[in-house]
Amino acid sequence: MRLLFFGLRNKFILFNTIVGIVFITALSALLSHFMEKYTKENINQYVTSLNAQISNSIDRYVDDMQKVLMILSEDANLPVIADKKFVGTYEGYAAYNHFYDNIRSLIFFKGYKSLSVILFDRQEILTTDLNDGQDFKYIRNALNTNMYREITDSEQSMVLLPGFSLLPGKDNNTLFSQAIKLWGNLPGEKDFMVLSADKNLFSQFLNGVNNQAFDDILITTEDGKVIFSLKSDVSAYAEFSDKDISRLAEFDTLRLNGASYYANVKNSATTGWYVVSLINQNKVDKQINDSKIIIILTGIIVMAILIVAVHLFVTRSTRDLKRLSKTMKNIEKSNYQIRSDINRNDEIGDLSRSFNLMIKNVLENQVLRNEAEIKSLQDQINPHFLYNTLDAISSLAIKQDYVRINAMVEKLADFYRYNMNIASNNVVEIGTEIQHVKNYLEIIQVRYSSRLSVIYEIDEGVSEYRTIRFTLQPVVENAIKHAFNEMSMAYVIRIRAYETENAIVLEVSDNGIGIEQPMLRKIMQDIEGEAALPYSEPRGGVGLKNVNMRYKLLFGADYGISIESAKGSGTTVVITGRKMK
């Protein structure tokens, strides 16, 4: 608690915390108040939508049965089957087979329970039970049934029947049947055809919808008789009547079998039957109470989070200040690519942005300082280099080697032209940089005659990448001045340029005297700015330290110069830069 109140010592923060707690408490109470109304409305909308789907499905199902009956009633084989004179004949047998093929394609595929043809004149019922897999059964003296009487007494050509059994003593698993009179189509005066829908088939259809929220789904006739129950036997709803249907609104309460239900009623436009969905009222009340508990617990959790968040606010502010301090320490290591990533809209954020702006200015000043350093060092080396070059040209003039004199003058002109363009463009293609160092070495080779040889290994495509101007010349200068001291053998310089997966690498190798490891470590410290040795900035060159610094400023702290050497084994200077075109 002491730590908590220490985090809340700022009165403004404490005030906002209290206001937040009061607001969350009031909001939780308000949400609980409206939860019951919202839940009931949501259930009503969902049940209404589902009942409409079920009712529409019944209508489509009945319409489909009527279409099937119409198709089968026009079958050309029926008159042959109904006529007594074809009994026992080949033509009659063929008609039976053809009719069976037709009903397989129209009935078996759709999954109806059975198809029956009642032939009054022949006193026969021809029926197919697709579930048993049998063909036709010949059943006589079974015309005294309720279904038969209801069909014959009806004035309509098609009659919709609830779940009656066609045959006495048979299992009644029929949800409903659709009958069509064949009077006028067949020789008999009162022949008709009955297509029956299986209860199991319709149960499978209802199980395909999300009915887990319901206690039961009923289908009743217009007079309120329950002919189908999804989860119970219809006998459980014997007390249900047309009075219950007529007094129910679309969504209302209903007392049934000693329990209270929310009932939703939807009428089928085709059949006149009703779809009734029942939801236990206690289940809905429990859902509402559970929601209220969740809201209260959520409010408590939010209040706890708010209190902790206020405490963490001060800790976060201190942490960001420590991060900013750590970033500043990186600048001491000449890592000018690092930036503060603190992005806040307060005083600490302002401090972070000011720090980044300062680093940007320092970086720009560092670039200007390096360019000034290059210019200063060039001013120092140019007279000495020019003197040596003119001395070599003079020697060639004495020998009257005019071709080489012309070549040297052209190389010298190209060399100085390259020097003059540094102010306008500090980045050049690698091919241009290599050509510059070639000009330089060809001038130097005149002085060294045949003692100095240069090998170029430039990978295809590398020349199109860009690098910093005056990258190779300082390295070559160091090799000529320091690597070949006290050597009597021929001098060899190897210049390589190749690419790796993420970088472009330039290498300058020599076969000189090499560098001892203690001295190599000091040279690298100087190049990285951690020491001060005159070796890294020899007279006549712009200095490896300058090249390394410019690479890091342009490409980042991970790029720059590294040196591989051993006493008596030559030296390789490796310059690594980011791929850039």
C-alpha positions as a printed NumPy array, in Angstrom:
array([[  0.   ,   0.   ,   0.   ],
       [  2.836,   2.373,   0.789],
       [  4.265,   1.806,  -2.698],
       [  0.81 ,   2.297,  -4.213],
       [  0.207,   5.639,  -2.519],
       [  3.724,   6.689,  -3.38 ],
       [  2.781,   6.119,  -7.058],
       [ -0.383,   8.215,  -6.566],
       [  1.282,  11.171,  -4.894],
       [  0.475,  13.402,  -7.83 ],
       [ -2.909,  14.896,  -6.918],
       [ -4.026,  15.305, -10.503],
       [ -3.368,  11.631, -11.258],
       [ -5.132,  10.624,  -8.039],
       [ -8.168,  12.751,  -8.923],
       [ -8.462,  11.192, -12.38 ],
       [ -8.14 ,   7.729, -10.857],
       [-11.03 ,   8.37 ,  -8.463],
       [-13.177,   9.788, -11.266],
       [-12.4  ,   6.71 , -13.364],
       [-13.393,   4.36 , -10.551],
       [-16.702,   6.168, -10.022],
       [-17.389,   6.169, -13.761],
       [-16.681,   2.451, -14.142],
       [-18.896,   1.619, -11.151],
       [-21.803,   3.639, -12.551],
       [-21.293,   2.156, -16.011],
       [-21.348,  -1.388, -14.607],
       [-24.65 ,  -0.72 , -12.847],
       [-26.145,   0.809, -15.991],
       [-25.052,  -2.099, -18.168],
       [-26.538,  -4.588, -15.719],
       [-29.843,  -2.7  , -15.812],
       [-30.095,  -2.852, -19.602],
       [-28.695,  -6.373, -19.96 ],
       [-32.026,  -8.1  , -19.303],
       [-33.859,  -6.045, -21.93 ],
       [-31.089,  -6.515, -24.468],
       [-30.891, -10.271, -23.884],
       [-34.629, -10.787, -24.376],
       [-34.674,  -8.657, -27.517],
       [-31.684, -10.535, -28.872],
       [-33.318, -13.917, -28.174],
       [-36.538, -12.716, -29.78 ],
       [-34.732, -11.622, -32.949],
       [-32.761, -14.845, -33.141],
       [-35.762, -17.132, -32.536],
       [-37.948, -15.168, -34.96 ],
       [-35.304, -15.519, -37.658],
       [-34.865, -19.239, -37.021],
       [-38.603, -19.945, -36.969],
       [-38.963, -18.078, -40.247],
       [-36.244, -20.304, -41.731],
       [-38.008, -23.445, -40.48 ],
       [-41.408, -22.285, -41.747],
       [-39.967, -21.39 , -45.148],
       [-38.223, -24.761, -45.284],
       [-41.521, -26.554, -44.613],
       [-43.149, -24.563, -47.407],
       [-40.338, -25.414, -49.816],
       [-40.44 , -29.062, -48.723],
       [-44.183, -29.329, -49.359],
       [-43.874, -27.514, -52.689],
       [-41.148, -29.933, -53.71 ],
       [-43.343, -32.924, -52.785],
       [-46.176, -31.511, -54.89 ],
       [-43.852, -31.142, -57.874],
       [-42.665, -34.738, -57.482],
       [-46.263, -35.991, -57.344],
       [-47.171, -33.99 , -60.44 ],
       [-44.252, -35.506, -62.341],
       [-45.059, -39.069, -61.238],
       [-48.805, -38.676, -61.906],
       [-47.998, -37.993, -65.566],
       [-45.846, -41.115, -65.86 ],
       [-46.928, -43.112, -68.934],
       [-46.493, -46.416, -67.072],
       [-49.266, -45.712, -64.539],
       [-52.228, -46.455, -66.874],
       [-50.667, -49.838, -67.684],
       [-50.105, -50.632, -63.999],
       [-53.712, -49.663, -63.111],
       [-55.392, -51.651, -65.922],
       [-56.392, -55.206, -64.921],
       [-55.859, -56.576, -68.405],
       [-52.081, -56.103, -68.114],
       [-51.797, -58.104, -64.89 ],
       [-49.366, -60.977, -65.44 ],
       [-48.326, -59.743, -68.886],
       [-44.881, -58.784, -70.084],
       [-46.1  , -55.258, -70.797],
       [-47.396, -54.945, -67.242],
       [-44.122, -56.271, -65.828],
       [-42.106, -53.793, -67.949],
       [-44.344, -50.925, -66.791],
       [-43.651, -51.839, -63.153],
       [-39.869, -51.81 , -63.797],
       [-39.915, -48.481, -65.628],
       [-42.058, -46.869, -62.945],
       [-39.677, -48.144, -60.264],
       [-36.706, -46.607, -62.091],
       [-38.5  , -43.265, -62.205],
       [-39.337, -43.201, -58.509],
       [-35.757, -44.136, -57.605],
       [-34.447, -41.023, -59.351],
       [-37.117, -38.722, -57.872],
       [-37.762, -40.218, -54.418],
       [-34.774, -42.215, -53.271],
       [-32.441, -39.285, -54.018],
       [-34.622, -36.904, -51.985],
       [-35.01 , -39.273, -49.034],
       [-38.811, -39.505, -48.725],
       [-40.281, -42.27 , -46.555],
       [-42.48 , -43.974, -49.139],
       [-44.612, -43.67 , -52.247],
       [-47.978, -45.426, -52.444],
       [-50.377, -45.797, -55.398],
       [-53.944, -46.689, -54.332],
       [-55.782, -48.476, -57.171],
       [-59.455, -48.464, -56.17 ],
       [-60.667, -50.423, -59.175],
       [-58.168, -53.242, -58.549],
       [-58.64 , -52.995, -54.755],
       [-54.827, -52.873, -54.379],
       [-52.236, -50.626, -52.774],
       [-48.86 , -50.576, -54.518],
       [-46.299, -49.15 , -52.065],
       [-42.524, -48.859, -51.968],
       [-40.62 , -48.709, -48.698],
       [-37.282, -47.249, -49.699],
       [-35.8  , -47.72 , -46.243],
       [-36.296, -51.509, -46.413],
       [-34.833, -51.562, -49.911],
       [-37.732, -53.623, -51.29 ],
       [-39.5  , -53.005, -54.584],
       [-43.349, -53.251, -54.645],
       [-45.545, -54.911, -52.026],
       [-49.045, -56.046, -52.932],
       [-51.295, -55.278, -49.998],
       [-55.061, -55.925, -50.316],
       [-58.122, -54.956, -48.309],
       [-56.478, -51.951, -46.606],
       [-58.642, -49.148, -47.914],
       [-60.657, -48.584, -44.736],
       [-58.179, -46.103, -43.206],
       [-58.511, -42.526, -41.946],
       [-56.074, -41.304, -44.579],
       [-58.031, -42.931, -47.395],
       [-61.309, -41.468, -46.191],
       [-59.806, -37.982, -45.765],
       [-58.446, -38.024, -49.318],
       [-61.625, -39.294, -50.94 ],
       [-63.781, -36.829, -48.993],
       [-61.643, -33.815, -49.97 ],
       [-62.688, -31.597, -52.862],
       [-59.062, -30.652, -53.675],
       [-56.919, -32.533, -56.185],
       [-53.985, -32.417, -53.714],
       [-54.449, -33.091, -50.009],
       [-51.909, -32.39 , -47.233],
       [-52.189, -34.9  , -44.384],
       [-50.574, -34.964, -40.922],
       [-48.794, -38.03 , -39.63 ],
       [-51.375, -40.776, -40.252],
       [-50.467, -44.359, -41.076],
       [-51.552, -45.519, -44.497],
       [-51.769, -49.167, -43.501],
       [-53.466, -50.467, -40.333],
       [-51.051, -52.019, -37.853],
       [-47.953, -50.524, -39.452],
       [-45.407, -48.349, -37.562],
       [-46.403, -44.701, -37.954],
       [-43.14 , -42.818, -38.474],
       [-44.6  , -40.385, -40.977],
       [-44.358, -36.663, -40.304],
       [-46.887, -35.752, -42.971],
       [-48.01 , -36.919, -46.403],
       [-48.993, -35.278, -49.657],
       [-51.666, -36.999, -51.76 ],
       [-52.719, -36.379, -55.371],
       [-55.915, -37.713, -56.925],
       [-55.476, -39.598, -60.18 ],
       [-59.125, -39.432, -61.21 ],
       [-59.318, -38.996, -64.935],
       [-55.677, -40.108, -65.407],
       [-56.328, -43.83 , -64.766],
       [-59.135, -46.254, -65.556],
       [-60.218, -46.331, -61.885],
       [-62.622, -43.729, -60.563],
       [-60.949, -43.044, -57.198],
       [-57.264, -43.865, -57.672],
       [-54.683, -41.624, -55.977],
       [-50.983, -41.429, -55.1  ],
       [-49.495, -40.627, -51.635],
       [-45.95 , -39.365, -50.958],
       [-44.867, -39.5  , -47.279],
       [-42.143, -37.551, -45.455],
       [-40.155, -39.311, -42.738],
       [-39.91 , -37.785, -39.25 ],
       [-36.25 , -38.736, -39.039],
       [-35.469, -36.885, -42.255],
       [-37.06 , -33.699, -40.926],
       [-35.289, -34.106, -37.568],
       [-31.981, -34.23 , -39.418],
       [-32.884, -31.018, -41.198],
       [-33.671, -29.242, -37.901],
       [-30.499, -30.568, -36.326],
       [-28.634, -28.775, -39.075],
       [-29.616, -25.424, -37.556],
       [-28.4  , -24.039, -34.252],
       [-31.173, -25.327, -31.977],
       [-29.079, -25.838, -28.84 ],
       [-30.634, -22.754, -27.273],
       [-34.137, -24.269, -27.549],
       [-35.827, -26.676, -25.188],
       [-37.98 , -27.927, -28.056],
       [-39.276, -27.079, -31.526],
       [-42.866, -28.108, -32.327],
       [-44.926, -28.315, -35.504],
       [-48.699, -28.162, -34.971],
       [-51.748, -28.279, -37.189],
       [-54.13 , -25.353, -37.485],
       [-56.241, -26.734, -34.63 ],
       [-53.186, -26.892, -32.34 ],
       [-52.492, -30.633, -32.538],
       [-48.757, -31.338, -32.185],
       [-47.579, -33.527, -35.067],
       [-43.824, -33.151, -34.545],
       [-41.471, -32.546, -31.617],
       [-37.73 , -32.252, -32.122],
       [-36.692, -33.373, -28.628],
       [-39.76 , -35.102, -27.119],
       [-42.596, -37.443, -28.021],
       [-45.71 , -35.667, -29.294],
       [-47.717, -37.334, -26.53 ],
       [-45.936, -35.06 , -24.029],
       [-47.9  , -32.141, -25.485],
       [-51.375, -33.651, -25.256],
       [-52.636, -30.605, -23.314],
       [-51.436, -28.237, -26.05 ],
       [-54.43 , -26.905, -28.025],
       [-55.551, -24.316, -30.5  ],
       [-56.279, -21.988, -27.556],
       [-52.561, -21.857, -26.776],
       [-51.798, -20.967, -30.4  ],
       [-54.441, -18.279, -30.753],
       [-53.544, -16.371, -27.582],
       [-49.793, -16.322, -28.224],
       [-48.162, -13.282, -29.751],
       [-45.1  , -13.71 , -31.941],
       [-42.92 , -13.851, -28.781],
       [-44.747, -14.528, -25.507],
       [-44.667, -16.544, -22.278],
       [-46.383, -19.925, -22.018],
       [-47.076, -22.237, -19.091],
       [-46.801, -25.842, -20.254],
       [-46.335, -29.14 , -18.405],
       [-45.644, -27.301, -15.15 ],
       [-42.84 , -25.125, -16.574],
       [-42.638, -21.562, -17.897],
       [-41.39 , -20.984, -21.438],
       [-40.713, -18.153, -23.826],
       [-42.601, -19.212, -26.972],
       [-42.15 , -17.914, -30.498],
       [-44.841, -18.758, -33.088],
       [-44.563, -18.644, -36.879],
       [-47.307, -19.649, -39.322],
       [-46.552, -21.582, -42.529],
       [-48.11 , -19.876, -45.531],
       [-48.421, -23.093, -47.568],
       [-49.625, -25.614, -44.978],
       [-51.335, -23.357, -42.434],
       [-49.386, -25.172, -39.706],
       [-47.404, -23.47 , -36.939],
       [-43.762, -23.652, -35.905],
       [-43.459, -23.147, -32.127],
       [-40.041, -22.711, -30.48 ],
       [-39.867, -23.149, -26.706],
       [-37.114, -21.72 , -24.478],
       [-37.137, -22.378, -20.744],
       [-37.607, -19.109, -18.882],
       [-35.265, -20.189, -16.086],
       [-32.511, -20.739, -18.65 ],
       [-32.894, -17.178, -19.96 ],
       [-32.921, -15.741, -16.431],
       [-29.737, -17.655, -15.637],
       [-28.081, -16.258, -18.761],
       [-29.039, -12.719, -17.697],
       [-27.705, -13.244, -14.166],
       [-24.469, -14.712, -15.522],
       [-24.058, -11.643, -17.736],
       [-24.571,  -9.343, -14.757],
       [-21.918, -11.216, -12.792],
       [-19.5  , -10.909, -15.722],
       [-20.154,  -7.159, -15.929],
       [-19.532,  -6.704, -12.196],
       [-16.337,  -8.778, -12.31 ],
       [-15.188,  -6.869, -15.387],
       [-15.777,  -3.596, -13.56 ],
       [-13.71 ,  -4.799, -10.598],
       [-10.906,  -5.919, -12.91 ],
       [-10.949,  -2.604, -14.791],
       [-10.77 ,  -0.691, -11.508],
       [ -7.802,  -2.793, -10.408],
       [ -6.1  ,  -2.259, -13.761],
       [ -6.706,   1.482, -13.5  ],
       [ -5.079,   1.664, -10.071],
       [ -2.082,  -0.372, -11.229],
       [ -1.827,   1.673, -14.448],
       [ -1.57 ,   4.908, -12.475],
       [  1.249,   3.44 , -10.421],
       [  3.007,   2.145, -13.536],
       [  2.714,   5.541, -15.195],
       [  5.426,   7.005, -12.971],
       [  7.543,   3.869, -13.37 ],
       [  7.213,   4.085, -17.147],
       [  8.266,   7.711, -17.156],
       [ 11.39 ,   6.858, -15.172],
       [ 12.109,   3.889, -17.426],
       [ 11.917,   6.034, -20.563],
       [ 14.348,   8.501, -19.027],
       [ 16.777,   5.638, -18.373],
       [ 16.397,   4.488, -21.981],
       [ 17.149,   7.993, -23.208],
       [ 20.24 ,   8.128, -20.988],
       [ 21.451,   4.791, -22.381],
       [ 20.956,   6.083, -25.934],
       [ 23.039,   9.154, -25.138],
       [ 25.896,   6.962, -23.908],
       [ 26.02 ,   5.242, -27.301],
       [ 26.922,   8.577, -28.881],
       [ 30.141,   8.505, -26.855],
       [ 31.125,   5.481, -28.974],
       [ 30.633,   7.504, -32.207],
       [ 27.48 ,   5.555, -33.073],
       [ 25.655,   8.395, -34.803],
       [ 23.113,   6.064, -36.447],
       [ 21.297,   5.352, -33.194],
       [ 18.1  ,   7.237, -32.437],
       [ 15.765,   7.52 , -29.488],
       [ 12.544,   5.588, -30.17 ],
       [ 10.57 ,   7.179, -27.337],
       [  7.396,   8.555, -28.894],
       [  5.318,  10.317, -26.274],
       [  3.259,  13.474, -26.244],
       [  4.733,  14.924, -23.074],
       [  7.933,  16.543, -21.809],
       [  9.869,  13.267, -22.088],
       [  8.734,  12.933, -25.697],
       [  9.867,  16.518, -26.386],
       [ 13.247,  15.693, -24.855],
       [ 13.541,  12.585, -27.05 ],
       [ 12.727,  14.532, -30.224],
       [ 15.19 ,  17.287, -29.284],
       [ 17.882,  14.659, -28.737],
       [ 17.251,  13.134, -32.189],
       [ 17.42 ,  16.599, -33.758],
       [ 20.707,  17.256, -31.992],
       [ 22.172,  13.972, -33.301],
       [ 21.05 ,  14.915, -36.803],
       [ 22.877,  18.245, -36.515],
       [ 25.978,  16.542, -35.09 ],
       [ 25.915,  14.056, -37.955],
       [ 25.682,  16.845, -40.523],
       [ 28.57 ,  18.682, -38.851],
       [ 30.596,  15.465, -38.812],
       [ 30.044,  15.04 , -42.555],
       [ 31.149,  18.627, -43.164],
       [ 34.2  ,  18.103, -40.949],
       [ 35.169,  14.965, -42.868],
       [ 34.811,  16.752, -46.192],
       [ 36.954,  19.607, -44.88 ],
       [ 39.49 ,  17.067, -43.645],
       [ 39.62 ,  15.433, -47.074],
       [ 40.131,  18.801, -48.724],
       [ 42.868,  19.736, -46.258],
       [ 44.704,  16.47 , -46.721],
       [ 44.363,  16.727, -50.492],
       [ 45.967,  20.158, -50.361],
       [ 48.879,  18.55 , -48.503],
       [ 49.405,  15.616, -50.841],
       [ 48.817,  17.28 , -54.17 ],
       [ 52.134,  19.197, -54.359],
       [ 54.19 ,  16.148, -53.396],
       [ 52.297,  13.851, -55.773],
       [ 52.485,  16.424, -58.555],
       [ 56.245,  16.863, -58.035],
       [ 56.883,  13.103, -58.282],
       [ 54.648,  12.791, -61.345],
       [ 56.306,  15.683, -63.175],
       [ 59.702,  14.222, -62.291],
       [ 58.63 ,  10.933, -63.912],
       [ 57.334,  12.763, -66.994],
       [ 60.673,  14.588, -67.239],
       [ 62.502,  11.261, -67.237],
       [ 60.261,   9.996, -70.025],
       [ 60.854,  13.195, -71.997],
       [ 64.6  ,  12.664, -71.798],
       [ 64.008,   9.167, -73.199],
       [ 61.671,  10.705, -75.852],
       [ 58.929,   8.213, -74.862],
       [ 56.154,  10.482, -76.126],
       [ 53.409,   7.825, -76.022],
       [ 53.93 ,   7.193, -72.326],
       [ 54.259,  10.928, -71.69 ],
       [ 50.852,  11.456, -73.303],
       [ 49.34 ,   8.586, -71.299],
       [ 50.746,   9.938, -68.023],
       [ 49.46 ,  13.436, -68.726],
       [ 45.979,  12.022, -69.444],
       [ 46.05 ,   9.937, -66.253],
       [ 47.219,  12.954, -64.277],
       [ 44.411,  15.083, -65.74 ],
       [ 41.84 ,  12.415, -64.889],
       [ 43.265,  12.145, -61.378],
       [ 42.899,  15.87 , -60.662],
       [ 39.528,  16.054, -62.372],
       [ 38.285,  13.337, -59.997],
       [ 39.674,  15.323, -57.051],
       [ 37.88 ,  18.477, -58.128],
       [ 34.405,  16.833, -58.114],
       [ 34.333,  15.812, -54.455],
       [ 32.386,  18.88 , -53.37 ],
       [ 29.54 ,  18.191, -55.806],
       [ 29.25 ,  14.437, -55.401],
       [ 30.654,  12.412, -52.527],
       [ 29.158,   9.089, -53.744],
       [ 30.234,   7.428, -57.008],
       [ 29.869,   4.102, -58.765],
       [ 32.402,   1.468, -57.749],
       [ 33.544,   1.235, -61.362],
       [ 34.397,   4.965, -61.314],
       [ 36.285,   4.616, -58.015],
       [ 38.279,   1.663, -59.38 ],
       [ 39.122,   3.606, -62.547],
       [ 40.419,   6.456, -60.382],
       [ 42.688,   4.163, -58.408],
       [ 43.859,   2.626, -61.727],
       [ 44.878,   6.097, -62.925],
       [ 46.709,   6.661, -59.674],
       [ 48.524,   3.299, -59.798],
       [ 49.483,   3.653, -63.462],
       [ 51.171,   6.956, -62.606],
       [ 52.877,   5.333, -59.604],
       [ 54.004,   2.36 , -61.728],
       [ 56.061,   4.708, -63.927],
       [ 58.138,   5.571, -60.864],
       [ 58.496,   1.969, -59.709],
       [ 59.026,   0.609, -63.21 ],
       [ 58.502,  -3.149, -63.291],
       [ 58.807,  -3.659, -59.513],
       [ 55.1  ,  -2.91 , -58.901],
       [ 52.327,  -5.052, -60.387],
       [ 48.601,  -4.722, -59.777],
       [ 45.956,  -7.452, -60.06 ],
       [ 42.279,  -6.547, -60.391],
       [ 39.524,  -9.049, -59.53 ],
       [ 36.21 ,  -7.283, -60.063],
       [ 33.065,  -9.447, -60.021],
       [ 30.503,  -8.853, -62.739],
       [ 27.763,  -6.437, -61.747],
       [ 29.605,  -4.952, -58.768],
       [ 30.74 ,  -1.867, -60.706],
       [ 27.14 ,  -0.608, -60.868],
       [ 26.865,  -0.297, -57.096],
       [ 27.839,   2.967, -55.406],
       [ 30.472,   3.716, -52.794],
       [ 32.143,   6.717, -51.173],
       [ 34.607,   8.73 , -53.256],
       [ 38.29 ,   8.259, -52.266],
       [ 37.729,   4.851, -50.672],
       [ 40.524,   2.89 , -52.365],
       [ 43.254,   5.511, -52.894],
       [ 44.08 ,   5.968, -49.152],
       [ 44.346,   2.194, -48.714],
       [ 46.619,   1.813, -51.758],
       [ 48.769,   4.734, -50.558],
       [ 49.282,   3.068, -47.168],
       [ 50.263,  -0.189, -48.87 ],
       [ 52.861,   1.517, -51.086],
       [ 54.311,   3.64 , -48.291],
       [ 54.407,   1.105, -45.432],
       [ 54.002,  -2.434, -46.76 ],
       [ 56.969,  -2.507, -49.123],
       [ 59.628,  -0.996, -46.802],
       [ 62.872,  -2.974, -46.771],
       [ 61.625,  -5.33 , -49.51 ],
       [ 63.849,  -6.394, -52.371],
       [ 61.293,  -8.588, -54.12 ],
       [ 58.597,  -7.396, -56.543],
       [ 55.625,  -5.494, -55.12 ],
       [ 52.158,  -6.959, -55.746],
       [ 48.867,  -5.255, -54.975],
       [ 45.612,  -7.153, -55.438],
       [ 42.32 ,  -5.218, -55.615],
       [ 39.072,  -7.196, -55.294],
       [ 35.422,  -6.142, -55.475],
       [ 32.597,  -8.606, -54.837],
       [ 29.153,  -8.785, -53.273],
       [ 27.757, -10.903, -50.45 ],
       [ 24.118, -11.411, -49.533],
       [ 23.808,  -8.054, -47.78 ],
       [ 26.956,  -6.069, -48.582],
       [ 29.52 ,  -4.934, -51.134],
       [ 33.118,  -5.75 , -50.175],
       [ 36.284,  -4.022, -51.437],
       [ 39.649,  -5.629, -50.601],
       [ 43.178,  -4.307, -51.058],
       [ 45.886,  -6.938, -50.431],
       [ 49.657,  -6.657, -50.642],
       [ 52.605,  -9.022, -50.333],
       [ 54.435,  -6.653, -48.009],
       [ 56.131,  -7.081, -44.646],
       [ 52.856,  -7.369, -42.717],
       [ 51.972,  -5.987, -39.29 ],
       [ 52.632,  -7.458, -35.867],
       [ 49.51 ,  -8.116, -33.797],
       [ 50.12 ,  -5.503, -31.04 ],
       [ 50.604,  -2.807, -33.667],
       [ 47.565,  -4.071, -35.631],
       [ 45.37 ,  -3.693, -32.536],
       [ 46.589,  -0.114, -32.014],
       [ 45.939,   0.714, -35.669],
       [ 42.365,  -0.592, -35.414],
       [ 41.828,   1.409, -32.215],
       [ 42.986,   4.513, -34.047],
       [ 40.731,   3.802, -37.026],
       [ 37.763,   3.346, -34.68 ],
       [ 38.601,   6.653, -32.962],
       [ 39.911,   5.132, -29.724],
       [ 43.581,   6.179, -30.096],
       [ 45.791,   8.555, -32.063],
       [ 48.537,   7.124, -34.265],
       [ 50.196,   8.914, -37.184],
       [ 50.356,   5.591, -39.059],
       [ 46.684,   5.676, -39.989],
       [ 47.009,   9.083, -41.649],
       [ 50.302,   8.908, -43.574],
       [ 51.535,  11.816, -45.534],
       [ 50.235,  11.527, -49.096],
       [ 46.805,   9.986, -48.216],
       [ 43.432,  10.981, -46.829],
       [ 43.692,   8.398, -44.055],
       [ 42.042,   5.09 , -43.227],
       [ 40.385,   6.654, -40.198],
       [ 38.622,   9.172, -42.407],
       [ 37.42 ,   6.439, -44.789],
       [ 36.135,   4.335, -41.893],
       [ 34.298,   7.298, -40.352],
       [ 32.635,   8.231, -43.657],
       [ 31.483,   4.636, -44.197],
       [ 29.891,   4.496, -40.757],
       [ 28.205,   7.85 , -41.255],
       [ 26.729,   6.777, -44.605],
       [ 26.014,   3.076, -44.092],
       [ 25.804,   2.582, -40.322],
       [ 27.883,   1.362, -37.393],
       [ 28.081,  -2.232, -38.745],
       [ 30.07 ,  -1.148, -41.833],
       [ 33.588,   0.18 , -42.321],
       [ 37.207,  -1.024, -42.376],
       [ 38.81 ,  -4.166, -40.947],
       [ 42.446,  -5.276, -41.364],
       [ 43.861,  -8.797, -41.604],
       [ 47.64 ,  -9.106, -41.317],
       [ 50.518, -11.038, -39.833],
       [ 54.237, -10.326, -39.666],
       [ 55.875, -11.367, -42.95 ],
       [ 52.571, -12.453, -44.56 ],
       [ 51.282,  -9.263, -46.159],
       [ 48.188,  -7.236, -45.291],
       [ 44.563,  -7.231, -46.453],
       [ 42.332,  -4.234, -45.845],
       [ 38.631,  -5.14 , -46.082],
       [ 36.088,  -2.351, -46.667],
       [ 32.452,  -3.397, -46.219],
       [ 29.534,  -1.223, -47.315],
       [ 25.793,  -1.596, -47.724],
       [ 24.425,  -2.399, -51.193],
       [ 23.418,   0.866, -52.811],
       [ 22.653,   1.765, -56.416]])
